[in-house]
PDB file of C-alpha atoms in Angstrom:
ATOM      1  CA  GLU A   1      31.430 -18.843  22.383  1.00  0.00           C
ATOM      2  CA  ALA A   2      28.187 -16.893  21.597  1.00  0.00           C
ATOM      3  CA  LEU A   3      27.857 -16.860  16.859  1.00  0.00           C
ATOM      4  CA  LYS A   4      29.240 -13.514  15.340  1.00  0.00           C
ATOM      5  CA  TRP A   5      27.124 -12.236  12.652  1.00  0.00           C
ATOM      6  CA  SER A   6      28.257  -9.904  10.420  1.00  0.00           C
ATOM      7  CA  LEU A   7      26.341  -6.349   9.310  1.00  0.00           C
ATOM      8  CA  LYS A   8      25.732  -7.621   6.055  1.00  0.00           C
ATOM      9  CA  ASP A   9      24.229 -10.381   7.699  1.00  0.00           C
ATOM     10  CA  VAL A  10      21.780  -9.071   9.710  1.00  0.00           C
ATOM     11  CA  GLN A  11      20.492  -6.112   8.066  1.00  0.00           C
ATOM     12  CA  ALA A  12      20.133  -9.041   4.839  1.00  0.00           C
ATOM     13  CA  VAL A  13      18.218 -11.183   7.269  1.00  0.00           C
ATOM     14  CA  SER A  14      15.794  -8.511   8.641  1.00  0.00           C
ATOM     15  CA  LYS A  15      15.144  -7.457   5.275  1.00  0.00           C
ATOM     16  CA  ILE A  16      14.491 -11.016   4.312  1.00  0.00           C
ATOM     17  CA  LEU A  17      12.398 -11.386   7.703  1.00  0.00           C
ATOM     18  CA  GLN A  18      10.378  -8.628   6.454  1.00  0.00           C
ATOM     19  CA  HIS A  19       9.077  -9.182   3.403  1.00  0.00           C
ATOM     20  CA  VAL A  20       8.526 -13.206   3.598  1.00  0.00           C
ATOM     21  CA  ASP A  21       5.324 -12.819   4.979  1.00  0.00           C
ATOM     22  CA  GLU A  22       4.290 -10.335   1.554  1.00  0.00           C
ATOM     23  CA  MET A  23       6.299 -13.538  -0.552  1.00  0.00           C
ATOM     24  CA  ALA A  24       4.033 -16.479   0.997  1.00  0.00           C
ATOM     25  CA  GLU A  25       0.916 -14.591   0.465  1.00  0.00           C
ATOM     26  CA  ILE A  26       1.856 -13.867  -3.518  1.00  0.00           C
ATOM     27  CA  LEU A  27       2.703 -18.282  -3.350  1.00  0.00           C
ATOM     28  CA  SER A  28      -0.527 -18.917  -1.644  1.00  0.00           C
ATOM     29  CA  GLU A  29      -2.504 -16.892  -4.502  1.00  0.00           C
ATOM     30  CA  ILE A  30      -0.922 -18.697  -6.720  1.00  0.00           C
ATOM     31  CA  ARG A  31      -1.627 -22.141  -5.583  1.00  0.00           C
ATOM     32  CA  SER A  32      -5.052 -20.746  -5.511  1.00  0.00           C
ATOM     33  CA  GLN A  33      -5.334 -19.852  -8.816  1.00  0.00           C
ATOM     34  CA  SER A  34      -3.939 -23.094  -9.648  1.00  0.00           C
ATOM     35  CA  LEU A  35      -6.461 -25.057  -7.447  1.00  0.00           C
ATOM     36  CA  GLN A  36      -9.322 -23.088  -9.665  1.00  0.00           C
ATOM     37  CA  LEU A  37      -7.803 -23.782 -13.107  1.00  0.00           C
ATOM     38  CA  GLN A  38      -7.490 -27.553 -12.164  1.00  0.00           C
ATOM     39  CA  SER A  39     -11.298 -27.552 -11.548  1.00  0.00           C
ATOM     40  CA  GLN A  40     -12.143 -25.572 -14.715  1.00  0.00           C
ATOM     41  CA  GLU A  41     -10.431 -28.111 -16.490  1.00  0.00           C
ATOM     42  CA  GLU A  42     -11.886 -31.030 -15.284  1.00  0.00           C
ATOM     43  CA  GLY A  43     -13.887 -32.415 -18.162  1.00  0.00           C
ATOM     44  CA  GLY A  44     -12.602 -30.227 -20.362  1.00  0.00           C
ATOM     45  CA  ALA A  45      -9.773 -30.448 -23.175  1.00  0.00           C
ATOM     46  CA  VAL A  46      -8.349 -26.857 -23.425  1.00  0.00           C
ATOM     47  CA  GLN A  47      -5.875 -26.722 -21.234  1.00  0.00           C
ATOM     48  CA  LEU A  48      -5.778 -22.879 -18.787  1.00  0.00           C
ATOM     49  CA  LEU A  49      -2.645 -21.209 -18.757  1.00  0.00           C
ATOM     50  CA  LEU A  50      -1.882 -19.870 -14.906  1.00  0.00           C
ATOM     51  CA  PRO A  51      -1.340 -15.900 -15.143  1.00  0.00           C
ATOM     52  CA  PHE A  52       1.800 -14.071 -14.181  1.00  0.00           C
ATOM     53  CA  PRO A  53       1.730 -12.244 -10.607  1.00  0.00           C
ATOM     54  CA  CYS A  54       1.156  -8.426 -10.551  1.00  0.00           C
ATOM     55  CA  ARG A  55       4.301  -6.932 -12.352  1.00  0.00           C
ATOM     56  CA  LEU A  56       3.636  -3.969 -10.109  1.00  0.00           C
ATOM     57  CA  ARG A  57       3.694  -6.180  -6.513  1.00  0.00           C
ATOM     58  CA  SER A  58       6.305  -7.967  -7.272  1.00  0.00           C
ATOM     59  CA  GLY A  59       8.495  -5.502  -8.699  1.00  0.00           C
ATOM     60  CA  LEU A  60       8.238  -3.204  -5.808  1.00  0.00           C
ATOM     61  CA  LEU A  61       8.836  -5.827  -3.557  1.00  0.00           C
ATOM     62  CA  LEU A  62      12.162  -7.388  -5.451  1.00  0.00           C
ATOM     63  CA  ARG A  63      13.370  -3.797  -5.008  1.00  0.00           C
ATOM     64  CA  SER A  64      13.213  -3.752  -1.508  1.00  0.00           C
ATOM     65  CA  LEU A  65      15.048  -7.615  -1.355  1.00  0.00           C
ATOM     66  CA  LYS A  66      17.258  -6.866  -3.972  1.00  0.00           C
ATOM     67  CA  GLU A  67      19.470  -9.848  -4.233  1.00  0.00           C
ATOM     68  CA  HIS A  68      17.742 -11.728  -1.085  1.00  0.00           C
ATOM     69  CA  TRP A  69      14.610 -12.076  -3.538  1.00  0.00           C
ATOM     70  CA  VAL A  70      15.248 -16.107  -3.897  1.00  0.00           C
ATOM     71  CA  THR A  71      16.225 -16.532  -0.404  1.00  0.00           C
ATOM     72  CA  CYS A  72      13.515 -15.056   0.608  1.00  0.00           C
ATOM     73  CA  LEU A  73      11.487 -17.068  -1.948  1.00  0.00           C
ATOM     74  CA  LEU A  74      12.918 -20.432  -0.788  1.00  0.00           C
ATOM     75  CA  THR A  75      12.009 -18.882   3.042  1.00  0.00           C
ATOM     76  CA  ALA A  76       8.367 -18.369   1.900  1.00  0.00           C
ATOM     77  CA  SER A  77       7.983 -21.184  -0.054  1.00  0.00           C
ATOM     78  CA  ALA A  78       8.157 -23.693   2.953  1.00  0.00           C
ATOM     79  CA  TRP A  79       6.450 -21.471   4.935  1.00  0.00           C
ATOM     80  CA  GLU A  80       3.065 -21.573   2.350  1.00  0.00           C
ATOM     81  CA  MET A  81       3.679 -25.730   2.026  1.00  0.00           C
ATOM     82  CA  ARG A  82       3.698 -26.015   5.301  1.00  0.00           C
ATOM     83  CA  SER A  83       0.633 -23.981   5.993  1.00  0.00           C
ATOM     84  CA  CYS A  84      -1.104 -25.537   2.980  1.00  0.00           C
ATOM     85  CA  HIS A  85      -0.376 -28.701   4.906  1.00  0.00           C
ATOM     86  CA  ARG A  86      -1.775 -27.480   8.406  1.00  0.00           C
ATOM     87  CA  LEU A  87      -5.223 -26.510   6.775  1.00  0.00           C
ATOM     88  CA  GLU A  88      -4.927 -29.316   4.555  1.00  0.00           C
ATOM     89  CA  GLU A  89      -4.336 -31.266   7.482  1.00  0.00           C
ATOM     90  CA  ASN A  90      -7.519 -29.505   9.663  1.00  0.00           C
ATOM     91  CA  ASN A  91      -9.746 -30.165   7.119  1.00  0.00           C
ATOM     92  CA  GLY A  92      -9.743 -33.710   7.202  1.00  0.00           C
ATOM     93  CA  GLY A  93      -6.490 -34.820   5.261  1.00  0.00           C
ATOM     94  CA  ASP A  94      -7.723 -33.784   1.989  1.00  0.00           C
ATOM     95  CA  THR A  95      -4.629 -34.073  -0.186  1.00  0.00           C
ATOM     96  CA  SER A  96      -5.554 -32.691  -3.540  1.00  0.00           C
ATOM     97  CA  SER A  97      -3.137 -30.193  -3.626  1.00  0.00           C
ATOM     98  CA  THR A  98       0.183 -31.984  -2.321  1.00  0.00           C
ATOM     99  CA  GLY A  99       2.695 -33.856  -4.372  1.00  0.00           C
ATOM    100  CA  ALA A 100       3.479 -32.853  -7.158  1.00  0.00           C
ATOM    101  CA  THR A 101       2.147 -29.154  -6.588  1.00  0.00           C
ATOM    102  CA  ASP A 102       3.706 -28.238  -3.888  1.00  0.00           C
ATOM    103  CA  GLU A 103       6.838 -26.574  -5.399  1.00  0.00           C
ATOM    104  CA  LEU A 104       3.906 -25.381  -8.182  1.00  0.00           C
ATOM    105  CA  PRO A 105       3.601 -21.600  -7.055  1.00  0.00           C
ATOM    106  CA  SER A 106       7.234 -20.740  -5.950  1.00  0.00           C
ATOM    107  CA  ARG A 107       8.403 -22.707  -9.527  1.00  0.00           C
ATOM    108  CA  HIS A 108       5.601 -20.448 -11.161  1.00  0.00           C
ATOM    109  CA  PHE A 109       7.265 -17.276  -9.580  1.00  0.00           C
ATOM    110  CA  TYR A 110      11.122 -17.771 -10.246  1.00  0.00           C
ATOM    111  CA  ARG A 111      10.074 -18.405 -13.654  1.00  0.00           C
ATOM    112  CA  ALA A 112       7.948 -15.531 -14.205  1.00  0.00           C
ATOM    113  CA  ILE A 113      10.598 -12.956 -12.676  1.00  0.00           C
ATOM    114  CA  VAL A 114      13.156 -14.202 -15.040  1.00  0.00           C
ATOM    115  CA  GLY A 115      11.506 -15.044 -17.965  1.00  0.00           C
ATOM    116  CA  GLU A 116       8.238 -13.712 -18.723  1.00  0.00           C
ATOM    117  CA  LEU A 117       8.044 -10.523 -16.476  1.00  0.00           C
ATOM    118  CA  ASP A 118      12.102 -10.278 -16.758  1.00  0.00           C
ATOM    119  CA  LEU A 119      12.159  -8.580 -13.029  1.00  0.00           C
ATOM    120  CA  ASP A 120      15.039  -9.771 -12.468  1.00  0.00           C
ATOM    121  CA  GLU A 121      17.958  -7.234 -11.076  1.00  0.00           C
ATOM    122  CA  CYS A 122      14.346  -4.856 -11.512  1.00  0.00           C
ATOM    123  CA  TRP A 123      16.530  -2.355  -9.031  1.00  0.00           C
ATOM    124  CA  LYS A 124      19.625  -1.973 -10.887  1.00  0.00           C
ATOM    125  CA  VAL A 125      17.742   0.184 -13.774  1.00  0.00           C
ATOM    126  CA  ARG A 126      18.576   3.906 -14.388  1.00  0.00           C
ATOM    127  CA  PRO A 127      15.663   6.040 -13.692  1.00  0.00           C
ATOM    128  CA  HIS A 128      14.756   8.270 -16.397  1.00  0.00           C
ATOM    129  CA  LEU A 129      15.057  11.235 -14.172  1.00  0.00           C
ATOM    130  CA  ASN A 130      17.193  11.645 -11.269  1.00  0.00           C
ATOM    131  CA  GLY A 131      15.520  14.186  -8.115  1.00  0.00           C
ATOM    132  CA  LYS A 132      17.011  17.483  -9.893  1.00  0.00           C
ATOM    133  CA  GLU A 133      16.148  16.872 -12.995  1.00  0.00           C
ATOM    134  CA  ILE A 134      12.483  15.915 -11.354  1.00  0.00           C
ATOM    135  CA  ILE A 135      12.616  19.476  -9.540  1.00  0.00           C
ATOM    136  CA  LYS A 136      13.535  20.955 -12.865  1.00  0.00           C
ATOM    137  CA  GLU A 137      10.418  19.072 -14.889  1.00  0.00           C
ATOM    138  CA  LEU A 138       8.165  19.663 -13.085  1.00  0.00           C
ATOM    139  CA  GLY A 139       9.163  22.829 -10.844  1.00  0.00           C
ATOM    140  CA  LEU A 140       9.311  21.372  -7.402  1.00  0.00           C
ATOM    141  CA  PRO A 141      10.176  22.654  -4.301  1.00  0.00           C
ATOM    142  CA  LYS A 142      13.151  20.827  -2.806  1.00  0.00           C
ATOM    143  CA  GLY A 143      12.164  18.733   0.038  1.00  0.00           C
ATOM    144  CA  PRO A 144      10.394  15.504   0.404  1.00  0.00           C
ATOM    145  CA  LEU A 145       7.639  16.041  -1.801  1.00  0.00           C
ATOM    146  CA  VAL A 146      10.184  15.364  -4.306  1.00  0.00           C
ATOM    147  CA  GLY A 147      10.690  11.061  -2.975  1.00  0.00           C
ATOM    148  CA  MET A 148       7.325  11.009  -3.903  1.00  0.00           C
ATOM    149  CA  TYR A 149       7.801  11.704  -7.877  1.00  0.00           C
ATOM    150  CA  ILE A 150      10.613   9.276  -7.325  1.00  0.00           C
ATOM    151  CA  ASP A 151       7.913   6.387  -6.438  1.00  0.00           C
ATOM    152  CA  ASP A 152       5.585   7.405  -8.793  1.00  0.00           C
ATOM    153  CA  GLN A 153       8.321   7.173 -10.858  1.00  0.00           C
ATOM    154  CA  THR A 154       9.483   3.858  -9.974  1.00  0.00           C
ATOM    155  CA  ARG A 155       6.157   2.522 -10.315  1.00  0.00           C
ATOM    156  CA  TRP A 156       5.409   3.530 -13.699  1.00  0.00           C
ATOM    157  CA  MET A 157       8.632   2.136 -14.599  1.00  0.00           C
ATOM    158  CA  LEU A 158       7.660  -1.278 -13.221  1.00  0.00           C
ATOM    159  CA  LEU A 159       3.895  -0.841 -15.707  1.00  0.00           C
ATOM    160  CA  ASN A 160       5.860   0.870 -18.360  1.00  0.00           C
ATOM    161  CA  PRO A 161       9.365  -1.267 -19.183  1.00  0.00           C
ATOM    162  CA  TYR A 162       9.799  -0.177 -22.641  1.00  0.00           C
ATOM    163  CA  GLY A 163       8.345   3.404 -22.103  1.00  0.00           C
ATOM    164  CA  SER A 164      10.480   6.667 -22.376  1.00  0.00           C
ATOM    165  CA  ARG A 165      11.494   9.475 -20.797  1.00  0.00           C
ATOM    166  CA  ASP A 166       9.557  11.737 -22.342  1.00  0.00           C
ATOM    167  CA  GLU A 167       6.070   9.384 -21.537  1.00  0.00           C
ATOM    168  CA  CYS A 168       7.502   9.187 -17.781  1.00  0.00           C
ATOM    169  CA  VAL A 169       7.635  12.965 -17.917  1.00  0.00           C
ATOM    170  CA  ALA A 170       4.283  13.568 -19.366  1.00  0.00           C
ATOM    171  CA  HIS A 171       2.703  10.018 -16.473  1.00  0.00           C
ATOM    172  CA  LEU A 172       4.425  12.908 -13.694  1.00  0.00           C
ATOM    173  CA  VAL A 173       3.162  16.008 -14.886  1.00  0.00           C
ATOM    174  CA  VAL A 174      -0.205  14.146 -14.594  1.00  0.00           C
ATOM    175  CA  ARG A 175       0.165  13.122 -11.149  1.00  0.00           C
ATOM    176  CA  LYS A 176       1.304  16.683  -9.853  1.00  0.00           C
ATOM    177  CA  LYS A 177      -1.788  17.999 -11.542  1.00  0.00           C
ATOM    178  CA  GLU A 178      -3.693  14.903  -9.529  1.00  0.00           C
ATOM    179  CA  ARG A 179      -2.115  16.515  -6.175  1.00  0.00           C
ATOM    180  CA  GLU A 180      -2.439  19.845  -6.812  1.00  0.00           C
ATOM    181  CA  GLN A 181      -6.387  19.194  -7.430  1.00  0.00           C
ATOM    182  CA  GLU A 182      -6.368  16.303  -4.394  1.00  0.00           C
ATOM    183  CA  ASP A 183      -4.964  18.903  -2.669  1.00  0.00           C
ATOM    184  CA  ALA A 184      -7.335  22.178  -3.300  1.00  0.00           C
ATOM    185  CA  LYS A 185     -10.024  19.719  -2.217  1.00  0.00           C
ATOM    186  CA  LYS A 186      -8.770  19.085   0.949  1.00  0.00           C
ATOM    187  CA  ALA A 187      -8.379  22.673   1.706  1.00  0.00           C
ATOM    188  CA  GLU A 188     -11.818  23.601   0.703  1.00  0.00           C
ATOM    189  CA  ASP A 189     -12.953  20.522   3.076  1.00  0.00           C
ATOM    190  CA  ASP A 190     -10.875  21.554   5.743  1.00  0.00           C
ATOM    191  CA  ALA A 191     -12.483  25.082   5.659  1.00  0.00           C
ATOM    192  CA  VAL A 192     -15.360  23.884   5.817  1.00  0.00           C
ATOM    193  CA  VAL A 193     -15.389  21.958   8.700  1.00  0.00           C
ATOM    194  CA  ASP A 194     -13.320  25.267  10.191  1.00  0.00           C
ATOM    195  CA  ASP A 195     -16.878  27.104   9.639  1.00  0.00           C
ATOM    196  CA  GLN A 196     -19.352  24.964  10.888  1.00  0.00           C
ATOM    197  CA  ASN A 197     -16.897  25.015  13.925  1.00  0.00           C
ATOM    198  CA  GLU A 198     -17.016  27.944  14.683  1.00  0.00           C
ATOM    199  CA  GLN A 199     -21.062  28.182  14.059  1.00  0.00           C
ATOM    200  CA  ASN A 200     -21.353  25.615  16.531  1.00  0.00           C
ATOM    201  CA  VAL A 201     -18.642  26.677  19.515  1.00  0.00           C
ATOM    202  CA  GLY A 202     -20.815  25.804  22.510  1.00  0.00           C
ATOM    203  CA  VAL A 203     -18.760  27.539  25.170  1.00  0.00           C
ATOM    204  CA  ALA A 204     -20.348  30.259  27.168  1.00  0.00           C
ATOM    205  CA  ASN A 205     -18.292  33.132  27.917  1.00  0.00           C
ATOM    206  CA  GLY A 206     -19.429  34.043  31.136  1.00  0.00           C
ATOM    207  CA  ASP A 207     -21.901  36.858  29.707  1.00  0.00           C
ATOM    208  CA  GLY A 208     -24.785  34.243  28.893  1.00  0.00           C
ATOM    209  CA  LYS A 209     -23.216  34.351  25.278  1.00  0.00           C
ATOM    210  CA  THR A 210     -22.340  31.490  23.002  1.00  0.00           C
ATOM    211  CA  SER A 211     -20.347  33.809  20.317  1.00  0.00           C
ATOM    212  CA  PRO A 212     -19.033  37.353  20.287  1.00  0.00           C
ATOM    213  CA  ASP A 213     -21.701  37.354  17.204  1.00  0.00           C
ATOM    214  CA  ASN A 214     -24.319  36.551  19.695  1.00  0.00           C
ATOM    215  CA  THR A 215     -25.393  40.329  20.918  1.00  0.00           C
ATOM    216  CA  ASP A 216     -28.725  39.322  21.620  1.00  0.00           C
ATOM    217  CA  GLY A 217     -27.947  38.446  25.161  1.00  0.00           C
ATOM    218  CA  SER A 218     -29.374  35.119  24.268  1.00  0.00           C
ATOM    219  CA  LYS A 219     -28.066  32.466  26.472  1.00  0.00           C
ATOM    220  CA  HIS A 220     -26.348  29.504  26.160  1.00  0.00           C
ATOM    221  CA  PHE A 221     -28.557  26.398  25.457  1.00  0.00           C
ATOM    222  CA  SER A 222     -27.507  24.144  28.392  1.00  0.00           C
ATOM    223  CA  LYS A 223     -27.891  27.590  30.476  1.00  0.00           C
ATOM    224  CA  LYS A 224     -31.487  28.496  29.206  1.00  0.00           C
ATOM    225  CA  PHE A 225     -32.613  25.014  29.072  1.00  0.00           C
ATOM    226  CA  ARG A 226     -31.666  24.528  32.639  1.00  0.00           C
ATOM    227  CA  SER A 227     -33.400  27.555  33.420  1.00  0.00           C
ATOM    228  CA  ASP A 228     -36.197  26.746  32.213  1.00  0.00           C
ATOM    229  CA  VAL A 229     -36.207  23.314  33.715  1.00  0.00           C
ATOM    230  CA  ASP A 230     -36.304  25.587  37.170  1.00  0.00           C
ATOM    231  CA  GLN A 231     -38.910  27.159  36.562  1.00  0.00           C
ATOM    232  CA  GLU A 232     -41.103  24.358  35.334  1.00  0.00           C
ATOM    233  CA  ALA A 233     -40.045  22.996  39.110  1.00  0.00           C
ATOM    234  CA  GLU A 234     -40.919  25.882  40.988  1.00  0.00           C
ATOM    235  CA  MET A 235     -44.512  26.594  39.339  1.00  0.00           C
ATOM    236  CA  THR A 236     -45.490  22.860  40.164  1.00  0.00           C
ATOM    237  CA  SER A 237     -44.130  23.245  43.957  1.00  0.00           C
ATOM    238  CA  ASN A 238     -46.217  26.667  43.815  1.00  0.00           C
TER     239      ASN A 238
END
């Protein structure tokens, strides 16, 4: 009899597998930073501190994984350590980064999340504004555009965990102005491209004209070129 998984378990496994590569990439970056600090500390008495992971990147990852982030961390840690060992074996068996430092990346990440970064259960943090409040504050129409500002708010709150509601609104107002400027510039660029395309139309209309504005009866370039070639060939034969 086949194993039966509940829908909740299947969704959890799918979510973990979806983000395990990103988690492993973060751990690999932590290991690289650790090795760089070790090389800088050689011969020196000052011990350098390993920097914390990016709060925004880590927060977005945890908000997606929710309570499954620890399981994903363990899975990614095993994968990252195995990849590191394989790389060392291919480089001639150098084990300078193995042993006691094997678990350093995952341990450092976990301590940062539950400690200095304070991101554990960040997915439960209540936003300053809901969708209706964003529509009211920014004067937006209902639609997918509201979701973009909800994402903006999420990112701002991860970067500013102690920010106030008013500060968040001010940030969203700035983002709205930036988007409006970007949309206006894009519309201008598209208009310029359309004008250039209209001026460079290369399809003859049957009367030898390239566009309605071509009233002098001049031939399309390709027809004019063929006509000149034919005349030159006729003169050569004569």
